[in-house]
Every structure is written in structure tokens, then in C-alpha cells.
Amino acid sequence: MDPAIVIFGFGIGAMVGMTGMGGGTLMTPLLILIFGIKPVTAIGTDIFYAAVTKTVGGWRHLRMGTVKMGLALWMAAGSVPASIAGVWAISVLQSRIGEERLDSLVYALLGGALLMVGVLTLARALIVTNLVEERDDFEIKRRHKLAAVAIGAVTGFLIGITSAGSGTVIAILLIAVFRLTPRRVVGTDVFHAAILLWAAGIAHWVGGNVDFVLAGNILLGSIPGVIVGSHFAARAPTGFLRTALGVVLVAAGALTVREGDPVVWPIAAAVAGLGLGLLIWFPRWWNTRRREREAREQRRRERARDLATETAG
């Protein structure tokens, strides 16, 4: 047993219990930067341990009735194959460019992802929740299914490669795209993350990227940490914690990218940010177009009715 990893696991578990965020995004850079774990092994182990903790949380939220089941399953339809594709991409790159070059590339991708997730976390804490009109439930239509699959595919691939964002990024998108209330966001996010992380975790296990002893040490600390954090969730200043988490993630991203390819990480962050921005913007644009078409059709029907009334008169 490594007491330092257990203690860090407890701290991160407590953060997750209080805010629903920060598990994968914090643990992976800590394992790499502080404990010297190889990047690919850190990512695989982090995903595997997170799958266990998210399963416990997902079951609890399912019992509480906070999971939007249809939405979670449609996201999983995109995220499960995409996450496996992300793990496969790492395996292919390792065989083609070598382990040293792959480490540099993964540092860059992880650092770019951390910077993006940190900015999104700050946006959620400071901006998004004040601008979005939330709803507890809605009827899932075709456009919602398409958006959910697209969100799952983009975030699943990102998580398969970097392990960052299974809580933060998807939570932001659930708020911005589907306008869910906080309890529905957390429940749906955790339940979907359990499905996604098991798929990616098994893929990393098959690829030989999971250190089970390391994962056990993390779980020894994180499970009681989640329990303690959940207990204090209602009392903790969540907005402050999320803001602090965002700042920490940005700092961790800045430190991580210094170890990686200087050309790759800004491209990775820009592409990921652009993709997530499109996922947020497109449904709103489509809904605006739909409302405008409906309004025009309504005006056309009213004019036709008025004309029929005048003719009859």
C-alpha cells in the first residue's frame, strides 16, 4: 500500500463527492507529474478505477430517480465505440511511433484536454448556470437523440485517449444542450460515465495499460473520500469549489503540456474546443430554425383563415 496515493485518492474522492467533478481530470496528472507513472498507464489505471467508483454512484442515482435513462443510453451509443476507438488509436500510435514519442504526444493531448476542461469548469461555475433556463424532464425527440450520440462520440474518444472530462465536459453539455436541472445532470452524467468508463477501462485492460495494484491503492482512498464528500455536499460552497477546481485544472494543464509536443497540444485543445462549441451551438441553431418555420407556418394558416373568412363574407 502506498499511503501517499491513498491520501491523494481520498482528497480527489471528496472533491468528486462534493461537486461531481474532478476525478479523472485530477488523478491522471497527479499520477504522472507527482508519482512518475507512465502517461498511458496512468490514463488506463485512472479510467479503470473511475469505472468502479462511477458504478457505485450510478447505481445510487438510479435508485434516487435522478437518471434520464433514455438520454444516458443514447449518449452511450456514441461514447462506447468512440472510447474504444480512442484506446485503439493509442495502441496503433505506440506500435508506429514508439513509446517515447507516444508519451510526448499523450502529454500534449492530456494537457490540451485539461486546459479545455478547466476553462469549461470555470464557465460552468461562473457563467453557464446563470444563463440557461433549466428543466427537470423533456420528451426525447430525434434531434435530442442525434445530439446525444454526437456528444457521446466526441467526449468518448477524448476520454479514451486522455481520461479527462467524463464528469466535467459531459455535465457542461447536459446543461448547455439539454438544459437539465443540476440533480438530473449529476445523475445522468454519473450513470452514463459508468457505462463509458467500463468500456474504455476494459479496452485499456486488454491493451495492458492498467496497473491493478495502483488502482487498488487509489480506491482505498477514493471510496471513503466520495462518501465523506457526499455527506458534506449540501454544506460545502459548491460554486467556490468548482471555481477552485477549474483553476487547478488549468494549472495542471499548463504543467502537463510543458512535457509534451509543443505543436500538438494547442491543436488538440483548439479542435476539442471547436467540436464542443459546435455541439453546444448546433442544437440551439436548429431549434431557432424550427421555431421560425413553425411561426411562418402559423402566420400562413392565419392568413389563409382570414382570407377564407373574407371570401365567405
CSV table of C-alpha atoms in Angstrom, one decimal:
chain,number,residue,atom,x,y,z
A,1,MET,CA,0.0,0.0,0.0
A,2,ASP,CA,1.3,3.5,-0.9
A,3,PRO,CA,0.0,5.9,1.8
A,4,ALA,CA,0.6,9.0,-0.4
A,5,ILE,CA,-1.6,7.6,-3.3
A,6,VAL,CA,-4.3,6.6,-0.8
A,7,ILE,CA,-4.3,10.2,0.7
A,8,PHE,CA,-4.5,11.7,-2.8
A,9,GLY,CA,-7.3,9.3,-3.7
A,10,PHE,CA,-9.2,10.4,-0.6
A,11,GLY,CA,-8.8,14.1,-1.4
A,12,ILE,CA,-10.0,13.6,-5.0
A,13,GLY,CA,-12.8,11.3,-3.9
A,14,ALA,CA,-14.0,14.0,-1.5
A,15,MET,CA,-13.9,16.6,-4.4
A,16,VAL,CA,-16.0,14.3,-6.6
A,17,GLY,CA,-18.5,13.6,-3.8
A,18,MET,CA,-19.0,17.4,-3.2
A,19,THR,CA,-19.0,18.6,-6.8
A,20,GLY,CA,-19.5,15.6,-9.1
A,21,MET,CA,-16.4,16.7,-10.9
A,22,GLY,CA,-12.6,16.3,-10.9
A,23,GLY,CA,-12.0,12.5,-10.7
A,24,GLY,CA,-10.2,11.6,-13.9
A,25,THR,CA,-9.1,15.1,-14.7
A,26,LEU,CA,-7.2,15.5,-11.5
A,27,MET,CA,-6.0,11.9,-10.8
A,28,THR,CA,-4.2,11.4,-14.2
A,29,PRO,CA,-1.9,14.5,-14.0
A,30,LEU,CA,-1.2,13.7,-10.3
A,31,LEU,CA,-0.1,10.2,-11.2
A,32,ILE,CA,2.1,11.5,-14.0
A,33,LEU,CA,3.5,14.7,-12.5
A,34,ILE,CA,3.9,13.7,-8.9
A,35,PHE,CA,4.3,9.9,-8.8
A,36,GLY,CA,6.1,9.5,-12.1
A,37,ILE,CA,3.6,6.9,-13.6
A,38,LYS,CA,3.9,6.5,-17.4
A,39,PRO,CA,1.2,8.5,-19.2
A,40,VAL,CA,-0.5,5.6,-20.9
A,41,THR,CA,-0.5,3.5,-17.7
A,42,ALA,CA,-1.8,6.5,-15.7
A,43,ILE,CA,-4.7,7.0,-18.1
A,44,GLY,CA,-5.7,3.3,-18.3
A,45,THR,CA,-5.5,2.9,-14.5
A,46,ASP,CA,-7.4,6.1,-13.8
A,47,ILE,CA,-10.2,5.1,-16.2
A,48,PHE,CA,-10.4,1.6,-14.6
A,49,TYR,CA,-10.6,2.9,-11.0
A,50,ALA,CA,-13.1,5.6,-12.1
A,51,ALA,CA,-15.3,2.9,-13.7
A,52,VAL,CA,-15.7,1.2,-10.3
A,53,THR,CA,-16.5,4.4,-8.4
A,54,LYS,CA,-18.9,5.7,-11.0
A,55,THR,CA,-20.7,2.4,-11.0
A,56,VAL,CA,-21.4,2.8,-7.3
A,57,GLY,CA,-22.5,6.4,-7.8
A,58,GLY,CA,-24.6,5.5,-10.9
A,59,TRP,CA,-26.5,2.8,-9.1
A,60,ARG,CA,-27.2,5.2,-6.2
A,61,HIS,CA,-28.5,7.9,-8.6
A,62,LEU,CA,-30.6,5.3,-10.5
A,63,ARG,CA,-32.3,4.3,-7.2
A,64,MET,CA,-32.9,8.0,-6.4
A,65,GLY,CA,-34.6,8.5,-9.8
A,66,THR,CA,-32.2,11.3,-11.0
A,67,VAL,CA,-31.1,9.5,-14.2
A,68,LYS,CA,-32.6,10.5,-17.5
A,69,MET,CA,-32.2,6.9,-18.8
A,70,GLY,CA,-33.0,7.4,-22.5
A,71,LEU,CA,-30.6,10.3,-22.8
A,72,ALA,CA,-27.8,8.3,-21.0
A,73,LEU,CA,-28.3,5.3,-23.3
A,74,TRP,CA,-28.2,7.4,-26.5
A,75,MET,CA,-25.0,9.1,-25.3
A,76,ALA,CA,-23.6,5.7,-24.6
A,77,ALA,CA,-24.4,4.6,-28.1
A,78,GLY,CA,-21.9,7.2,-29.3
A,79,SER,CA,-19.4,7.1,-26.4
A,80,VAL,CA,-18.8,3.4,-26.0
A,81,PRO,CA,-17.5,2.7,-29.6
A,82,ALA,CA,-15.7,6.1,-29.7
A,83,SER,CA,-13.9,5.4,-26.4
A,84,ILE,CA,-12.7,2.0,-27.6
A,85,ALA,CA,-11.5,3.7,-30.8
A,86,GLY,CA,-9.6,6.2,-28.7
A,87,VAL,CA,-7.8,3.3,-26.8
A,88,TRP,CA,-7.2,1.6,-30.1
A,89,ALA,CA,-5.6,4.8,-31.6
A,90,ILE,CA,-3.2,4.9,-28.6
A,91,SER,CA,-2.2,1.2,-29.3
A,92,VAL,CA,-1.7,1.9,-33.0
A,93,LEU,CA,0.4,5.0,-32.3
A,94,GLN,CA,2.6,3.1,-29.8
A,95,SER,CA,3.4,0.5,-32.4
A,96,ARG,CA,4.2,3.0,-35.1
A,97,ILE,CA,6.0,5.9,-33.4
A,98,GLY,CA,7.5,4.2,-30.3
A,99,GLU,CA,6.8,4.6,-26.6
A,100,GLU,CA,8.9,7.8,-26.0
A,101,ARG,CA,7.3,9.7,-28.9
A,102,LEU,CA,3.9,8.4,-27.7
A,103,ASP,CA,4.5,9.7,-24.2
A,104,SER,CA,5.2,13.2,-25.6
A,105,LEU,CA,2.1,13.0,-27.7
A,106,VAL,CA,-0.1,11.9,-24.8
A,107,TYR,CA,1.3,14.7,-22.6
A,108,ALA,CA,0.3,17.2,-25.2
A,109,LEU,CA,-3.2,15.7,-25.7
A,110,LEU,CA,-3.8,15.4,-22.0
A,111,GLY,CA,-2.5,18.9,-21.3
A,112,GLY,CA,-4.7,20.4,-24.0
A,113,ALA,CA,-7.7,18.5,-22.7
A,114,LEU,CA,-7.0,19.7,-19.1
A,115,LEU,CA,-6.8,23.3,-20.2
A,116,MET,CA,-10.1,22.9,-22.1
A,117,VAL,CA,-11.8,21.1,-19.2
A,118,GLY,CA,-10.5,23.7,-16.8
A,119,VAL,CA,-12.0,26.6,-18.8
A,120,LEU,CA,-15.3,24.7,-19.1
A,121,THR,CA,-15.3,24.1,-15.4
A,122,LEU,CA,-14.8,27.8,-14.7
A,123,ALA,CA,-17.6,28.6,-17.3
A,124,ARG,CA,-19.9,26.2,-15.5
A,125,ALA,CA,-19.2,27.7,-12.1
A,126,LEU,CA,-19.2,31.4,-13.2
A,127,ILE,CA,-21.4,31.7,-16.3
A,128,VAL,CA,-23.4,28.8,-17.7
A,129,THR,CA,-25.7,28.1,-14.8
A,130,ASN,CA,-26.8,31.7,-14.7
A,131,LEU,CA,-27.7,31.8,-18.4
A,132,VAL,CA,-29.5,28.6,-19.0
A,133,GLU,CA,-33.2,28.1,-18.2
A,134,GLU,CA,-33.2,24.6,-16.7
A,135,ARG,CA,-35.9,21.8,-16.9
A,136,ASP,CA,-36.3,18.6,-14.9
A,137,ASP,CA,-37.5,16.5,-17.8
A,138,PHE,CA,-38.4,16.6,-21.5
A,139,GLU,CA,-39.6,14.3,-24.3
A,140,ILE,CA,-36.6,12.9,-26.2
A,141,LYS,CA,-37.1,13.6,-29.9
A,142,ARG,CA,-34.9,12.7,-32.9
A,143,ARG,CA,-32.8,15.9,-32.6
A,144,HIS,CA,-32.1,15.1,-29.0
A,145,LYS,CA,-31.0,11.5,-29.9
A,146,LEU,CA,-28.7,12.8,-32.6
A,147,ALA,CA,-27.2,15.4,-30.3
A,148,ALA,CA,-26.7,12.8,-27.5
A,149,VAL,CA,-24.9,10.4,-29.9
A,150,ALA,CA,-22.7,13.2,-31.2
A,151,ILE,CA,-21.9,14.3,-27.6
A,152,GLY,CA,-21.1,10.7,-26.7
A,153,ALA,CA,-18.9,10.2,-29.7
A,154,VAL,CA,-16.8,13.3,-29.2
A,155,THR,CA,-16.4,13.0,-25.4
A,156,GLY,CA,-15.9,9.2,-25.6
A,157,PHE,CA,-12.9,9.5,-28.0
A,158,LEU,CA,-11.4,12.3,-25.8
A,159,ILE,CA,-11.8,10.2,-22.7
A,160,GLY,CA,-10.4,7.0,-24.3
A,161,ILE,CA,-7.2,8.9,-25.1
A,162,THR,CA,-6.8,11.2,-22.1
A,163,SER,CA,-9.2,10.0,-19.4
A,164,ALA,CA,-10.2,13.7,-18.9
A,165,GLY,CA,-13.7,15.0,-18.9
A,166,SER,CA,-16.1,12.1,-18.2
A,167,GLY,CA,-17.7,14.3,-15.5
A,168,THR,CA,-16.9,17.9,-16.4
A,169,VAL,CA,-17.3,18.1,-20.2
A,170,ILE,CA,-20.5,15.9,-20.3
A,171,ALA,CA,-22.0,17.8,-17.4
A,172,ILE,CA,-21.4,21.1,-19.3
A,173,LEU,CA,-23.1,19.8,-22.4
A,174,LEU,CA,-26.0,18.4,-20.5
A,175,ILE,CA,-26.6,21.8,-19.1
A,176,ALA,CA,-26.0,23.8,-22.3
A,177,VAL,CA,-27.6,21.5,-24.8
A,178,PHE,CA,-30.4,19.8,-22.9
A,179,ARG,CA,-30.9,22.4,-20.1
A,180,LEU,CA,-31.3,19.8,-17.4
A,181,THR,CA,-31.6,20.7,-13.7
A,182,PRO,CA,-28.5,20.0,-11.5
A,183,ARG,CA,-29.8,16.8,-10.0
A,184,ARG,CA,-30.7,15.4,-13.4
A,185,VAL,CA,-27.3,16.5,-14.8
A,186,VAL,CA,-25.3,14.7,-12.0
A,187,GLY,CA,-27.5,11.6,-12.1
A,188,THR,CA,-27.4,11.2,-15.9
A,189,ASP,CA,-23.8,12.1,-16.1
A,190,VAL,CA,-22.6,9.6,-13.5
A,191,PHE,CA,-24.8,6.8,-14.8
A,192,HIS,CA,-23.5,7.3,-18.4
A,193,ALA,CA,-19.9,7.7,-17.2
A,194,ALA,CA,-20.1,4.3,-15.6
A,195,ILE,CA,-21.1,2.7,-18.9
A,196,LEU,CA,-18.5,4.7,-20.9
A,197,LEU,CA,-15.6,4.1,-18.4
A,198,TRP,CA,-16.2,0.4,-18.2
A,199,ALA,CA,-15.9,0.2,-22.0
A,200,ALA,CA,-12.7,2.3,-22.1
A,201,GLY,CA,-11.3,0.5,-18.9
A,202,ILE,CA,-11.7,-2.9,-20.4
A,203,ALA,CA,-10.1,-1.8,-23.6
A,204,HIS,CA,-7.1,-0.4,-21.7
A,205,TRP,CA,-7.0,-3.6,-19.7
A,206,VAL,CA,-6.8,-5.7,-22.9
A,207,GLY,CA,-4.1,-3.2,-24.1
A,208,GLY,CA,-2.0,-3.9,-20.9
A,209,ASN,CA,-2.4,-0.3,-19.7
A,210,VAL,CA,-4.0,-0.9,-16.3
A,211,ASP,CA,-1.9,-1.3,-13.0
A,212,PHE,CA,-4.3,-3.1,-10.7
A,213,VAL,CA,-2.2,-2.6,-7.6
A,214,LEU,CA,-2.1,1.2,-8.3
A,215,ALA,CA,-5.9,1.2,-8.9
A,216,GLY,CA,-6.4,-0.6,-5.6
A,217,ASN,CA,-4.4,2.0,-3.7
A,218,ILE,CA,-6.5,4.8,-5.3
A,219,LEU,CA,-9.8,3.0,-4.5
A,220,LEU,CA,-8.7,2.6,-0.8
A,221,GLY,CA,-8.7,6.4,-0.5
A,222,SER,CA,-11.3,7.5,-3.1
A,223,ILE,CA,-14.2,5.3,-1.9
A,224,PRO,CA,-14.3,6.7,1.7
A,225,GLY,CA,-13.5,10.1,0.2
A,226,VAL,CA,-16.6,10.0,-2.0
A,227,ILE,CA,-18.7,9.0,1.0
A,228,VAL,CA,-17.3,11.9,3.1
A,229,GLY,CA,-17.7,14.4,0.2
A,230,SER,CA,-21.2,13.3,-0.5
A,231,HIS,CA,-22.1,13.8,3.2
A,232,PHE,CA,-20.8,17.4,3.1
A,233,ALA,CA,-22.1,18.2,-0.4
A,234,ALA,CA,-25.1,20.2,0.8
A,235,ARG,CA,-22.9,22.3,3.2
A,236,ALA,CA,-19.9,22.9,1.0
A,237,PRO,CA,-19.7,26.1,-1.1
A,238,THR,CA,-20.0,24.2,-4.4
A,239,GLY,CA,-19.6,27.3,-6.5
A,240,PHE,CA,-16.3,28.1,-4.8
A,241,LEU,CA,-15.1,24.5,-5.1
A,242,ARG,CA,-15.9,24.3,-8.8
A,243,THR,CA,-14.1,27.6,-9.4
A,244,ALA,CA,-11.0,26.3,-7.5
A,245,LEU,CA,-11.2,23.1,-9.4
A,246,GLY,CA,-11.2,25.0,-12.7
A,247,VAL,CA,-8.1,27.0,-11.7
A,248,VAL,CA,-6.3,23.8,-10.6
A,249,LEU,CA,-7.2,22.1,-13.9
A,250,VAL,CA,-5.9,25.0,-15.9
A,251,ALA,CA,-2.6,25.0,-13.9
A,252,ALA,CA,-2.3,21.2,-14.2
A,253,GLY,CA,-2.9,21.5,-18.0
A,254,ALA,CA,-0.2,24.2,-18.2
A,255,LEU,CA,2.3,22.0,-16.4
A,256,THR,CA,1.4,18.9,-18.4
A,257,VAL,CA,1.8,20.5,-21.8
A,258,ARG,CA,5.3,21.5,-20.9
A,259,GLU,CA,6.3,17.8,-21.1
A,260,GLY,CA,4.5,17.3,-24.4
A,261,ASP,CA,4.9,18.1,-28.1
A,262,PRO,CA,4.6,21.9,-28.3
A,263,VAL,CA,2.9,21.7,-31.7
A,264,VAL,CA,0.3,19.1,-30.8
A,265,TRP,CA,-1.3,20.5,-27.6
A,266,PRO,CA,-2.7,23.8,-28.9
A,267,ILE,CA,-4.1,22.0,-32.0
A,268,ALA,CA,-5.7,19.3,-29.7
A,269,ALA,CA,-7.2,21.9,-27.4
A,270,ALA,CA,-8.5,24.1,-30.3
A,271,VAL,CA,-10.0,21.1,-32.2
A,272,ALA,CA,-11.7,19.8,-29.0
A,273,GLY,CA,-12.9,23.3,-28.1
A,274,LEU,CA,-14.3,23.8,-31.6
A,275,GLY,CA,-16.0,20.5,-31.5
A,276,LEU,CA,-17.6,21.1,-28.2
A,277,GLY,CA,-18.6,24.6,-29.2
A,278,LEU,CA,-20.4,23.2,-32.3
A,279,LEU,CA,-22.2,20.6,-30.2
A,280,ILE,CA,-23.5,23.4,-28.0
A,281,TRP,CA,-24.3,25.8,-30.8
A,282,PHE,CA,-25.9,23.5,-33.4
A,283,PRO,CA,-28.9,22.3,-31.4
A,284,ARG,CA,-29.7,25.9,-30.5
A,285,TRP,CA,-29.4,27.0,-34.1
A,286,TRP,CA,-31.6,24.1,-35.2
A,287,ASN,CA,-34.2,24.9,-32.6
A,288,THR,CA,-34.3,28.5,-33.6
A,289,ARG,CA,-34.8,27.5,-37.3
A,290,ARG,CA,-37.5,25.1,-36.2
A,291,ARG,CA,-39.3,27.8,-34.2
A,292,GLU,CA,-39.1,30.3,-37.1
A,293,ARG,CA,-40.5,27.7,-39.5
A,294,GLU,CA,-43.4,27.0,-37.1
A,295,ALA,CA,-44.0,30.7,-36.7
A,296,ARG,CA,-44.1,31.2,-40.5
A,297,GLU,CA,-46.5,28.2,-40.9
A,298,GLN,CA,-48.7,29.6,-38.2
A,299,ARG,CA,-48.9,33.0,-39.9
A,300,ARG,CA,-49.6,31.3,-43.2
A,301,ARG,CA,-52.5,29.4,-41.7
A,302,GLU,CA,-53.9,32.6,-40.1
A,303,ARG,CA,-53.7,34.5,-43.4
A,304,ALA,CA,-55.4,31.6,-45.2
A,305,ARG,CA,-58.1,31.5,-42.5
A,306,ASP,CA,-58.6,35.3,-42.7
A,307,LEU,CA,-58.9,35.1,-46.5
A,308,ALA,CA,-61.4,32.3,-46.3
A,309,THR,CA,-63.5,34.4,-43.8
A,310,GLU,CA,-63.4,37.5,-46.0
A,311,THR,CA,-64.4,35.4,-49.1
A,312,ALA,CA,-67.3,33.8,-47.2
A,313,GLY,CA,-68.4,37.2,-46.0
